[in-house]
Short mmCIF file of C-alpha atoms (C1' of nucleotides) in Angstrom, two decimals:
data_model
loop_
_atom_site.label_atom_id
_atom_site.label_comp_id
_atom_site.label_asym_id
_atom_site.label_seq_id
_atom_site.Cartn_x
_atom_site.Cartn_y
_atom_site.Cartn_z
CA MET A 403 -150.67 8.36 67.56
CA SER A 404 -147.76 9.38 65.37
CA ASP A 405 -144.72 11.09 66.71
CA THR A 406 -145.18 14.63 65.46
CA ASP A 407 -148.14 16.83 66.10
CA PRO A 408 -149.77 17.79 62.80
CA ARG A 409 -151.12 21.01 64.30
CA ALA A 410 -147.57 22.25 64.81
CA SER A 411 -147.14 23.07 61.13
CA ARG A 412 -150.12 24.57 59.37
CA THR A 413 -148.50 24.78 55.96
CA GLY A 414 -147.54 22.23 53.34
CA ARG A 415 -149.20 18.97 52.41
CA PRO A 416 -150.94 17.40 55.40
CA ARG A 417 -150.26 13.87 56.42
CA SER A 418 -152.72 11.34 55.14
CA THR A 419 -154.95 10.15 57.94
CA ALA A 420 -156.01 7.32 55.68
CA ALA A 421 -152.39 6.19 55.58
CA ASP A 422 -152.26 6.28 59.38
CA ALA A 423 -155.26 4.02 59.65
CA ALA A 424 -154.04 1.70 56.91
CA ILE A 425 -150.63 1.36 58.54
CA LEU A 426 -152.01 0.53 61.98
CA GLU A 427 -154.46 -1.93 60.50
CA ALA A 428 -151.70 -3.53 58.43
CA THR A 429 -149.56 -3.76 61.56
CA ARG A 430 -152.24 -5.71 63.40
CA ALA A 431 -152.72 -7.98 60.40
CA SER A 432 -149.02 -8.62 60.18
CA LEU A 433 -148.90 -9.42 63.89
CA VAL A 434 -151.60 -12.02 63.37
CA ASP A 435 -149.87 -13.61 60.38
CA LEU A 436 -146.22 -13.31 61.33
CA GLY A 437 -146.05 -12.54 65.03
CA TRP A 438 -143.84 -9.95 66.67
CA SER A 439 -140.42 -11.31 65.80
CA LYS A 440 -141.05 -11.87 62.10
CA LEU A 441 -142.94 -8.66 61.57
CA THR A 442 -140.89 -6.27 59.42
CA MET A 443 -141.36 -2.66 58.50
CA SER A 444 -141.19 -3.58 54.84
CA ASP A 445 -144.01 -6.06 55.21
CA VAL A 446 -146.23 -3.57 57.00
CA ALA A 447 -145.54 -0.96 54.33
CA THR A 448 -146.46 -3.39 51.57
CA ARG A 449 -149.68 -4.45 53.30
CA ALA A 450 -150.68 -0.86 53.89
CA GLY A 451 -149.97 0.09 50.30
CA VAL A 452 -147.50 2.69 51.48
CA ALA A 453 -143.82 3.40 50.98
CA LYS A 454 -141.46 2.26 53.71
CA THR A 455 -140.19 5.78 54.13
CA THR A 456 -143.67 6.90 55.10
CA LEU A 457 -143.57 4.60 58.11
CA TYR A 458 -140.28 6.03 59.30
CA ARG A 459 -141.60 9.56 58.93
CA ARG A 460 -144.17 8.78 61.63
CA TRP A 461 -142.72 6.12 63.90
CA ALA A 462 -139.15 5.71 65.08
CA GLY A 463 -139.29 1.96 64.60
CA LYS A 464 -141.11 -1.29 65.07
CA ASN A 465 -141.54 -0.87 68.84
CA GLU A 466 -143.40 2.41 68.71
CA LEU A 467 -145.49 1.33 65.75
CA VAL A 468 -146.70 -1.83 67.43
CA VAL A 469 -147.55 -0.07 70.68
CA ASP A 470 -149.82 2.32 68.83
CA ALA A 471 -151.33 -0.45 66.72
CA VAL A 472 -152.23 -2.55 69.75
CA ALA A 473 -153.19 0.19 72.21
CA VAL A 474 -156.61 0.67 70.68
CA LEU A 475 -157.52 -2.95 71.43
CA PHE A 476 -157.28 -2.29 75.15
CA ASP A 477 -159.73 0.58 74.99
CA GLU A 478 -162.47 -1.91 74.22
CA LEU A 479 -162.42 -3.07 77.84
CA GLU A 480 -165.32 -1.81 79.89
CA LEU A 481 -166.94 -2.49 83.23
CA PRO A 482 -170.71 -2.75 83.11
CA ASP A 483 -172.40 -2.89 86.49
CA ARG A 484 -173.00 -6.54 87.19
CA GLY A 485 -174.56 -5.97 90.58
CA SER A 486 -171.76 -7.01 92.93
CA LEU A 487 -168.04 -6.54 93.33
CA ALA A 488 -167.46 -10.24 92.78
CA ALA A 489 -169.43 -10.24 89.55
CA ASP A 490 -167.62 -7.13 88.34
CA VAL A 491 -164.23 -8.71 89.00
CA ARG A 492 -165.19 -11.94 87.27
CA GLY A 493 -166.45 -9.96 84.31
CA VAL A 494 -163.36 -7.88 83.80
CA VAL A 495 -161.11 -10.89 84.24
CA LEU A 496 -162.91 -12.79 81.51
CA GLN A 497 -162.92 -9.75 79.29
CA PHE A 498 -159.21 -9.19 79.68
CA ALA A 499 -158.58 -12.87 79.07
CA ALA A 500 -160.59 -12.74 75.85
CA LEU A 501 -158.43 -9.84 74.73
CA LEU A 502 -155.28 -11.85 75.41
CA GLU A 503 -156.67 -14.66 73.28
CA ARG A 504 -156.34 -12.44 70.26
CA PRO A 505 -153.04 -13.31 68.59
CA GLU A 506 -152.09 -9.74 67.81
CA ALA A 507 -152.47 -8.77 71.45
CA ARG A 508 -150.68 -11.71 73.04
CA THR A 509 -147.64 -11.64 70.78
CA ALA A 510 -147.27 -7.87 70.95
CA LEU A 511 -147.92 -7.09 74.60
CA MET A 512 -145.12 -9.10 76.16
CA ALA A 513 -142.73 -8.20 73.37
CA VAL A 514 -143.03 -4.46 73.75
CA VAL A 515 -142.86 -4.77 77.53
CA ALA A 516 -139.65 -6.73 77.13
CA GLU A 517 -138.24 -4.03 74.89
CA SER A 518 -139.32 -1.34 77.30
CA THR A 519 -136.99 -2.69 79.97
CA ARG A 520 -134.12 -1.06 78.05
CA ASP A 521 -135.93 1.92 76.52
CA ASP A 522 -137.34 4.58 78.80
CA SER A 523 -139.27 6.45 76.14
CA LEU A 524 -140.92 3.25 75.00
CA ARG A 525 -141.88 2.48 78.59
CA HIS A 526 -143.55 5.86 78.93
CA ARG A 527 -145.33 5.34 75.65
CA ILE A 528 -146.71 2.00 76.88
CA ARG A 529 -147.77 3.53 80.16
CA SER A 530 -149.67 6.40 78.63
CA ALA A 531 -151.09 4.46 75.69
CA ILE A 532 -152.07 1.25 77.45
CA VAL A 533 -151.45 0.78 81.15
CA ASP A 534 -152.63 4.00 82.75
CA ARG A 535 -155.77 4.13 80.63
CA GLN A 536 -156.98 0.82 82.05
CA LYS A 537 -156.66 1.82 85.68
CA ARG A 538 -159.99 3.56 85.16
CA LEU A 539 -161.55 0.11 85.47
CA VAL A 540 -160.19 -0.37 88.98
CA LEU A 541 -161.30 3.09 90.09
CA GLN A 542 -164.74 2.56 88.62
CA GLY A 543 -165.15 -0.84 90.23
CA ARG A 544 -164.07 0.48 93.60
CA GLU A 545 -166.46 3.40 93.51
CA ARG A 546 -169.33 1.09 92.70
CA ALA A 547 -168.37 -1.31 95.48
CA GLN A 548 -168.15 1.57 97.92
CA ALA A 549 -171.57 2.83 96.85
CA ARG A 550 -172.94 -0.67 97.40
CA GLY A 551 -171.36 -0.80 100.84
CA GLU A 552 -169.05 -3.66 99.89
CA LEU A 553 -165.94 -1.59 100.49
CA ARG A 554 -165.24 1.25 102.89
CA TYR A 555 -164.40 4.73 101.68
CA GLU A 556 -160.73 5.37 102.33
CA ASP A 557 -159.56 8.44 104.21
CA ASP A 558 -155.97 8.76 103.03
CA ALA A 559 -155.99 9.70 99.36
CA SER A 560 -152.42 8.58 98.67
CA ALA A 561 -153.04 5.26 100.38
CA ALA A 562 -156.14 4.81 98.27
CA ALA A 563 -154.13 5.47 95.12
CA ARG A 564 -151.47 2.97 96.15
CA ASN A 565 -154.18 0.46 96.83
CA ALA A 566 -155.70 0.93 93.40
CA ASP A 567 -152.31 0.41 91.78
CA LEU A 568 -151.82 -2.72 93.83
CA ILE A 569 -155.17 -4.17 92.83
CA PHE A 570 -154.50 -3.33 89.21
CA ASP A 571 -151.18 -5.16 89.25
CA VAL A 572 -152.72 -8.16 90.99
CA ILE A 573 -155.62 -8.55 88.58
CA ALA A 574 -153.81 -7.78 85.35
CA GLY A 575 -150.69 -9.63 86.45
CA ALA A 576 -152.54 -12.78 87.40
CA VAL A 577 -154.47 -12.93 84.13
CA VAL A 578 -151.39 -12.24 82.03
CA HIS A 579 -149.33 -14.78 83.93
CA ARG A 580 -152.01 -17.44 83.73
CA THR A 581 -152.52 -16.85 80.00
CA LEU A 582 -149.03 -16.25 78.68
CA VAL A 583 -146.59 -17.77 81.16
CA SER A 584 -148.49 -20.73 82.54
CA ALA A 585 -150.27 -20.93 79.17
CA GLU A 586 -153.47 -22.24 80.70
CA PRO A 587 -156.96 -21.03 79.85
CA VAL A 588 -158.76 -18.39 81.86
CA ASP A 589 -162.23 -19.89 81.95
CA ALA A 590 -165.23 -19.18 84.16
CA GLU A 591 -163.98 -21.57 86.80
CA TRP A 592 -160.59 -19.95 87.08
CA ALA A 593 -162.16 -16.50 87.13
CA SER A 594 -164.38 -17.53 90.02
CA GLY A 595 -161.50 -19.02 91.96
CA PHE A 596 -159.40 -15.94 91.43
CA THR A 597 -162.24 -13.64 92.45
CA SER A 598 -162.79 -15.58 95.67
CA LEU A 599 -159.12 -15.35 96.46
CA LEU A 600 -159.01 -11.64 95.75
CA LEU A 601 -162.07 -10.81 97.80
CA LEU A 602 -161.67 -13.19 100.71
CA GLY A 603 -157.96 -13.88 100.89
CA LEU A 604 -156.14 -17.16 101.29
CA ALA A 605 -157.79 -18.35 104.47
CA GLY A 606 -161.18 -16.92 103.61
CA ALA A 607 -161.35 -18.46 100.17
CA GLN A 608 -160.44 -21.81 101.66
CA ALA A 609 -163.24 -21.62 104.18
CA ALA A 610 -165.83 -20.73 101.56
CA MET B 402 -129.37 -28.01 78.55
CA SER B 403 -128.43 -28.52 74.94
CA ASP B 404 -130.72 -30.08 72.44
CA THR B 405 -129.17 -33.48 71.91
CA ASP B 406 -128.49 -35.97 74.61
CA PRO B 407 -124.76 -36.69 74.76
CA ARG B 408 -125.40 -40.16 76.15
CA ALA B 409 -127.16 -41.10 72.92
CA SER B 410 -123.87 -41.49 71.03
CA ARG B 411 -121.01 -43.03 72.93
CA THR B 412 -118.50 -42.73 70.15
CA GLY B 413 -116.64 -39.84 68.60
CA ARG B 414 -115.31 -36.68 70.17
CA PRO B 415 -117.48 -35.59 73.10
CA ARG B 416 -118.91 -32.13 73.30
CA SER B 417 -116.93 -29.69 75.37
CA THR B 418 -118.71 -29.04 78.66
CA ALA B 419 -116.42 -26.06 79.11
CA ALA B 420 -117.84 -24.62 75.90
CA ASP B 421 -121.37 -25.14 77.22
CA ALA B 422 -120.62 -23.19 80.36
CA ALA B 423 -118.74 -20.48 78.47
CA ILE B 424 -121.60 -20.03 76.01
CA LEU B 425 -124.28 -19.71 78.69
CA GLU B 426 -122.14 -17.31 80.68
CA ALA B 427 -121.45 -15.28 77.54
CA THR B 428 -125.16 -15.22 76.80
CA ARG B 429 -125.95 -13.72 80.19
CA ALA B 430 -123.18 -11.18 79.78
CA SER B 431 -124.47 -10.22 76.37
CA LEU B 432 -127.99 -9.84 77.78
CA VAL B 433 -126.64 -7.42 80.36
CA ASP B 434 -124.69 -5.36 77.85
CA LEU B 435 -126.97 -5.46 74.82
CA GLY B 436 -130.38 -6.64 75.99
CA TRP B 437 -132.56 -9.20 74.26
CA SER B 438 -133.20 -7.49 70.96
CA LYS B 439 -129.59 -6.54 70.20
CA LEU B 440 -128.12 -9.82 71.33
CA THR B 441 -126.78 -11.75 68.36
CA MET B 442 -125.49 -15.26 67.99
CA SER B 443 -122.26 -13.90 66.56
CA ASP B 444 -121.68 -11.73 69.58
CA VAL B 445 -122.27 -14.59 72.00
CA ALA B 446 -119.90 -16.80 70.03
CA THR B 447 -117.18 -14.17 70.12
CA ARG B 448 -117.59 -13.57 73.85
CA ALA B 449 -117.48 -17.29 74.56
CA GLY B 450 -114.39 -17.75 72.41
CA VAL B 451 -116.25 -20.24 70.29
CA ALA B 452 -117.18 -20.58 66.64
CA LYS B 453 -120.69 -19.56 65.66
CA THR B 454 -121.32 -23.00 64.21
CA THR B 455 -120.78 -24.51 67.65
CA LEU B 456 -123.75 -22.56 68.98
CA TYR B 457 -126.01 -23.84 66.24
CA ARG B 458 -124.89 -27.42 66.88
CA ARG B 459 -126.44 -27.18 70.36
CA TRP B 460 -129.26 -24.70 70.21
CA ALA B 461 -131.77 -24.13 67.45
CA GLY B 462 -131.55 -20.38 67.87
CA LYS B 463 -131.52 -17.36 70.10
CA ASN B 464 -134.77 -18.27 71.88
CA GLU B 465 -133.69 -21.65 73.15
CA LEU B 466 -130.23 -20.41 74.06
CA VAL B 467 -131.53 -17.57 76.19
CA VAL B 468 -134.04 -19.76 78.00
CA ASP B 469 -131.28 -22.09 79.09
CA ALA B 470 -128.96 -19.24 80.00
CA VAL B 471 -131.55 -17.58 82.23
CA ALA B 472 -133.22 -20.63 83.73
CA VAL B 473 -130.44 -21.21 86.23
CA LEU B 474 -131.05 -17.78 87.76
CA PHE B 475 -134.51 -18.82 88.90
CA ASP B 476 -133.21 -21.83 90.75
CA GLU B 477 -131.60 -19.49 93.27
CA LEU B 478 -135.02 -18.74 94.74
CA GLU B 479 -135.66 -20.43 98.04
CA LEU B 480 -138.13 -20.25 100.87
CA PRO B 481 -136.54 -20.27 104.32
CA ASP B 482 -139.01 -20.66 107.17
CA ARG B 483 -139.68 -17.16 108.42
CA GLY B 484 -142.13 -18.23 111.08
CA SER B 485 -145.46 -17.24 109.52
CA LEU B 486 -147.27 -17.48 106.23
CA ALA B 487 -147.27 -13.70 105.90
CA ALA B 488 -143.53 -13.48 106.46
CA ASP B 489 -142.91 -16.30 103.99
CA VAL B 490 -144.95 -14.55 101.32
CA ARG B 491 -143.23 -11.22 101.90
CA GLY B 492 -139.88 -12.94 101.70
CA VAL B 493 -140.47 -14.72 98.42
CA VAL B 494 -141.99 -11.61 96.87
CA LEU B 495 -138.92 -9.55 97.71
CA GLN B 496 -136.64 -12.33 96.52
CA PHE B 497 -138.43 -12.63 93.20
CA ALA B 498 -138.40 -8.87 92.82
CA ALA B 499 -134.65 -8.81 93.40
CA LEU B 500 -134.25 -11.39 90.67
CA LEU B 501 -136.25 -9.23 88.27
CA GLU B 502 -133.96 -6.31 89.08
CA ARG B 503 -131.14 -8.15 87.34
CA PRO B 504 -130.97 -6.84 83.79
CA GLU B 505 -130.36 -10.22 82.21
CA ALA B 506 -133.50 -11.61 83.83
CA ARG B 507 -135.85 -8.74 83.15
CA THR B 508 -134.96 -8.32 79.50
CA ALA B 509 -135.00 -12.03 78.77
CA LEU B 510 -138.04 -13.27 80.66
CA MET B 511 -140.74 -11.25 78.91
CA ALA B 512 -139.03 -11.64 75.55
CA VAL B 513 -138.97 -15.42 75.55
CA VAL B 514 -142.52 -15.53 76.87
CA ALA B 515 -143.56 -13.29 73.98
CA GLU B 516 -141.83 -15.59 71.52
CA SER B 517 -143.42 -18.62 73.12
CA THR B 518 -146.89 -17.41 72.16
CA ARG B 519 -146.11 -18.59 68.61
CA ASP B 520 -143.78 -21.50 69.33
CA ASP B 521 -145.12 -24.51 71.20
CA SER B 522 -141.78 -26.21 71.74
CA LEU B 523 -140.35 -23.03 73.19
CA ARG B 524 -143.31 -22.73 75.52
CA HIS B 525 -142.74 -26.26 76.79
CA ARG B 526 -139.08 -25.50 77.25
CA ILE B 527 -139.90 -22.46 79.35
CA ARG B 528 -142.38 -24.42 81.42
CA SER B 529 -140.02 -27.24 82.24
CA ALA B 530 -136.92 -25.10 82.64
CA ILE B 531 -138.38 -22.19 84.58
CA VAL B 532 -142.06 -22.09 85.49
CA ASP B 533 -142.83 -25.55 86.81
CA ARG B 534 -139.65 -25.68 88.87
CA GLN B 535 -140.71 -22.67 90.90
CA LYS B 536 -144.08 -24.02 91.89
CA ARG B 537 -142.20 -25.94 94.55
CA LEU B 538 -142.11 -22.67 96.49
CA VAL B 539 -145.90 -22.50 96.66
CA LEU B 540 -146.22 -26.12 97.70
CA GLN B 541 -143.55 -25.69 100.35
CA GLY B 542 -145.13 -22.54 101.73
CA ARG B 543 -148.55 -24.13 101.87
CA GLU B 544 -147.29 -27.20 103.69
CA ARG B 545 -145.62 -25.05 106.30
CA ALA B 546 -148.72 -22.91 106.75
CA GLN B 547 -150.82 -26.04 107.16
CA ALA B 548 -148.41 -27.41 109.74
CA ARG B 549 -148.63 -24.11 111.62
CA GLY B 550 -152.41 -24.26 111.51
CA GLU B 551 -152.66 -21.12 109.34
CA LEU B 552 -154.29 -23.02 106.48
CA ARG B 553 -156.56 -26.04 106.43
CA TYR B 554 -155.52 -29.29 104.81
CA GLU B 555 -157.48 -29.72 101.60
CA ASP B 556 -159.45 -32.88 100.91
CA ASP B 557 -159.74 -32.78 97.14
CA ALA B 558 -156.29 -33.33 95.62
CA SER B 559 -157.13 -31.88 92.23
CA ALA B 560 -158.73 -28.81 93.81
CA ALA B 561 -155.61 -28.38 95.90
CA ALA B 562 -153.46 -28.53 92.77
CA ARG B 563 -155.63 -25.96 91.01
CA ASN B 564 -155.38 -23.76 94.05
CA ALA B 565 -151.60 -23.96 94.08
CA ASP B 566 -151.48 -23.01 90.41
CA LEU B 567 -153.79 -20.09 91.09
CA ILE B 568 -151.68 -18.79 93.94
CA PHE B 569 -148.56 -19.16 91.85
CA ASP B 570 -150.04 -17.11 89.03
CA VAL B 571 -151.25 -14.44 91.45
CA ILE B 572 -147.94 -13.99 93.24
CA ALA B 573 -145.63 -14.27 90.24
CA GLY B 574 -148.00 -12.33 88.02
CA ALA B 575 -148.38 -9.45 90.44
CA VAL B 576 -144.64 -9.08 90.98
CA VAL B 577 -143.87 -9.29 87.28
CA HIS B 578 -146.61 -6.83 86.38
CA ARG B 579 -145.57 -4.36 89.06
CA THR B 580 -141.92 -4.57 88.06
CA LEU B 581 -142.02 -4.76 84.28
CA VAL B 582 -145.35 -3.34 83.16
CA SER B 583 -146.10 -0.71 85.77
CA ALA B 584 -142.33 -0.28 86.15
CA GLU B 585 -142.58 0.61 89.81
CA PRO B 586 -140.35 -0.74 92.55
CA VAL B 587 -141.29 -3.74 94.66
CA ASP B 588 -140.13 -2.53 98.05
CA ALA B 589 -140.92 -3.71 101.56
CA GLU B 590 -144.00 -1.53 101.70
CA TRP B 591 -145.48 -2.93 98.50
CA ALA B 592 -144.64 -6.46 99.58
CA SER B 593 -146.50 -5.95 102.83
CA GLY B 594 -149.52 -4.47 101.12
CA PHE B 595 -149.62 -7.30 98.64
CA THR B 596 -149.27 -9.90 101.36
CA SER B 597 -152.14 -8.41 103.31
CA LEU B 598 -154.30 -8.44 100.24
CA LEU B 599 -153.41 -12.03 99.43
CA LEU B 600 -154.03 -13.31 102.94
CA LEU B 601 -157.03 -11.25 103.96
CA GLY B 602 -158.70 -10.30 100.70
CA LEU B 603 -160.01 -6.96 99.55
CA ALA B 604 -162.38 -6.27 102.42
CA GLY B 605 -160.17 -7.84 105.04
CA ALA B 606 -157.05 -5.95 104.05
CA GLN B 607 -159.00 -2.71 104.16
CA ALA B 608 -160.23 -3.40 107.67
CA ALA B 609 -156.74 -4.22 108.97
"C1'" DT C 126 -101.52 -48.21 66.98
"C1'" DT C 127 -104.86 -47.66 63.52
"C1'" DC C 128 -109.54 -46.80 62.13
"C1'" DC C 129 -113.96 -44.76 62.93
"C1'" DT C 130 -116.83 -41.28 64.52
"C1'" DT C 131 -118.12 -36.98 66.10
"C1'" DA C 132 -116.91 -32.09 67.57
"C1'" DC C 133 -114.44 -28.00 66.64
"C1'" DG C 134 -112.68 -23.66 64.30
"C1'" DC C 135 -112.66 -21.19 60.30
"C1'" DT C 136 -114.21 -19.17 55.95
"C1'" DA C 137 -117.49 -18.04 52.73
"C1'" DC C 138 -121.96 -17.54 51.06
"C1'" DG C 139 -126.93 -16.00 49.55
"C1'" DA C 140 -130.78 -14.14 51.62
"C1'" DC C 141 -132.95 -10.85 54.21
"C1'" DC C 142 -133.91 -6.60 56.85
"C1'" DC C 143 -132.40 -2.20 58.48
"C1'" DG C 144 -132.55 2.83 58.21
"C1'" DT C 145 -131.36 6.68 55.20
"C1'" DA C 146 -130.50 9.62 51.09
"C1'" DG C 147 -131.96 11.55 46.92
"C1'" DC C 148 -135.23 12.59 43.56
"C1'" DG C 149 -139.46 13.96 41.20
"C1'" DT C 150 -144.25 14.51 42.13
"C1'" DA C 151 -148.56 15.53 44.87
"C1'" DA C 152 -151.32 18.32 48.03
"C1'" DC C 153 -152.40 22.18 50.69
"C1'" DT C 154 -151.60 27.41 52.22
"C1'" DG C 155 -151.34 32.34 51.60
"C1'" DC D 519 -148.71 32.12 41.74
"C1'" DA D 520 -144.76 30.61 45.14
"C1'" DG D 521 -143.71 28.21 49.33
"C1'" DT D 522 -143.82 24.20 52.15
"C1'" DT D 523 -144.46 19.71 53.49
"C1'" DA D 524 -145.82 14.72 52.41
"C1'" DC D 525 -145.54 10.97 49.32
"C1'" DG D 526 -143.74 7.04 46.32
"C1'" DC D 527 -139.87 5.14 44.45
"C1'" DT D 528 -135.10 3.56 43.95
"C1'" DA D 529 -130.79 2.58 45.63
"C1'" DC D 530 -127.40 1.88 48.98
"C1'" DG D 531 -123.91 0.24 52.87
"C1'" DG D 532 -124.14 -2.27 56.90
"C1'" DG D 533 -125.54 -5.86 59.61
"C1'" DT D 534 -127.47 -10.63 60.97
"C1'" DC D 535 -129.05 -15.02 59.70
"C1'" DG D 536 -128.35 -19.96 59.16
"C1'" DT D 537 -125.76 -23.27 56.38
"C1'" DA D 538 -122.11 -25.61 53.69
"C1'" DG D 539 -117.55 -27.14 53.19
"C1'" DC D 540 -113.12 -28.05 54.77
"C1'" DG D 541 -109.19 -29.51 57.57
"C1'" DT D 542 -108.11 -30.60 62.24
"C1'" DA D 543 -108.82 -32.32 67.18
"C1'" DA D 544 -110.38 -35.71 70.58
"C1'" DG D 545 -112.37 -39.40 72.05
"C1'" DG D 546 -113.81 -44.97 71.57
"C1'" DA D 547 -113.22 -49.72 69.36
"C1'" DA D 548 -110.59 -53.33 67.00
#
DNA sequence: TTCCTTACGCTACGACCCGTAGCGTAACTG
DNA sequence: CAGTTACGCTACGGGTCGTAGCGTAAGGAA
């Protein structure tokens, strides 16, 4: 969460965990009301009932604060077994799309990614707090599909890892692009079309 | 380009087209040096050798200015006939990836998209200036593939349009996500893997 | 040419946010 | 108790924002 590890110093007044929670909650509320660009540290401090200096003691700035405030939203994603690979893909697509409907997520995600193009430490923070944690969904879905016999088990471990990364970028990228760039809704129909394309490919989806 | 149409008023001193070009060029240069978040209107004005008030006479703010400054970069994309659908896809993926390697493009694209989530007019500006213009590549590639016999001609016109939009979101989304979110390189190997996945689908690409 | 209209450069301005310093006080440890 | 760290508060210089006001420049119309 915050920058410094509280266990490093066992003496002195401990940091208020209530303040941590209040700050992150206030950050999400401010994102909803004001959006990324108009969100200010002063506003978050006021909403959280906390002094501005307290924010700077824990986060280097707006970028880091917002990443931590939004990261928890992505942990809500899960992949219940829906019986087939196609159903699992459709399900996660719709779930991810619902997350991107939330104003705090949509305004923050692209903004921090944009900032991360010029800030290595921020990019690593995004990776560890958001991106890498969601790759579990791809791995889980693949294992299930392999167990069902829908996908083969792969021999080369590094090739399998590259493949998982590729699938992750394709699914997440398509949903993000559809939602935020094209600014069109991800509904059940789109999810089905995308799933067909992903499973069958261009020619195969056309034939179906 | 600018906000007001110069042909609307035929009297008075005309706007300097040289200033327009200088401002957009200065904006790109400032994006390279400072990035989106540290770019200021004052800095752009100074670089362009123009008064700050001149900027505000043409653009409502930083968002609109940057969209116009970056839009021209995307028009460089083209789709030469490489002989097969797979080769065409690989080619456009690598071309788009090269564009996203340019610092002015990568820092600006995600930032304006993030802003557009709370600004309808900005979103329309992005669509007309950037997104919609690039869908020509999908349409062109599909026509060629159909002429080669690699894809069927589609009967339903609206279904064909939805399909083109889907493919656009999948290709552009995957490249953007790989480059900016996962922050991994789009090299020839990745482009080939992605192309196989797009053409053959999950099971098909695994078998190949 | 003269008049009209619009664009330009320049200066100045209030408003706002940034990030930090300094201080007294609060909370926890040994 | 003393020692250490966190907190709230105030204040500050520095920077950007977007606009107003002014005199001047560059075109078109009579």
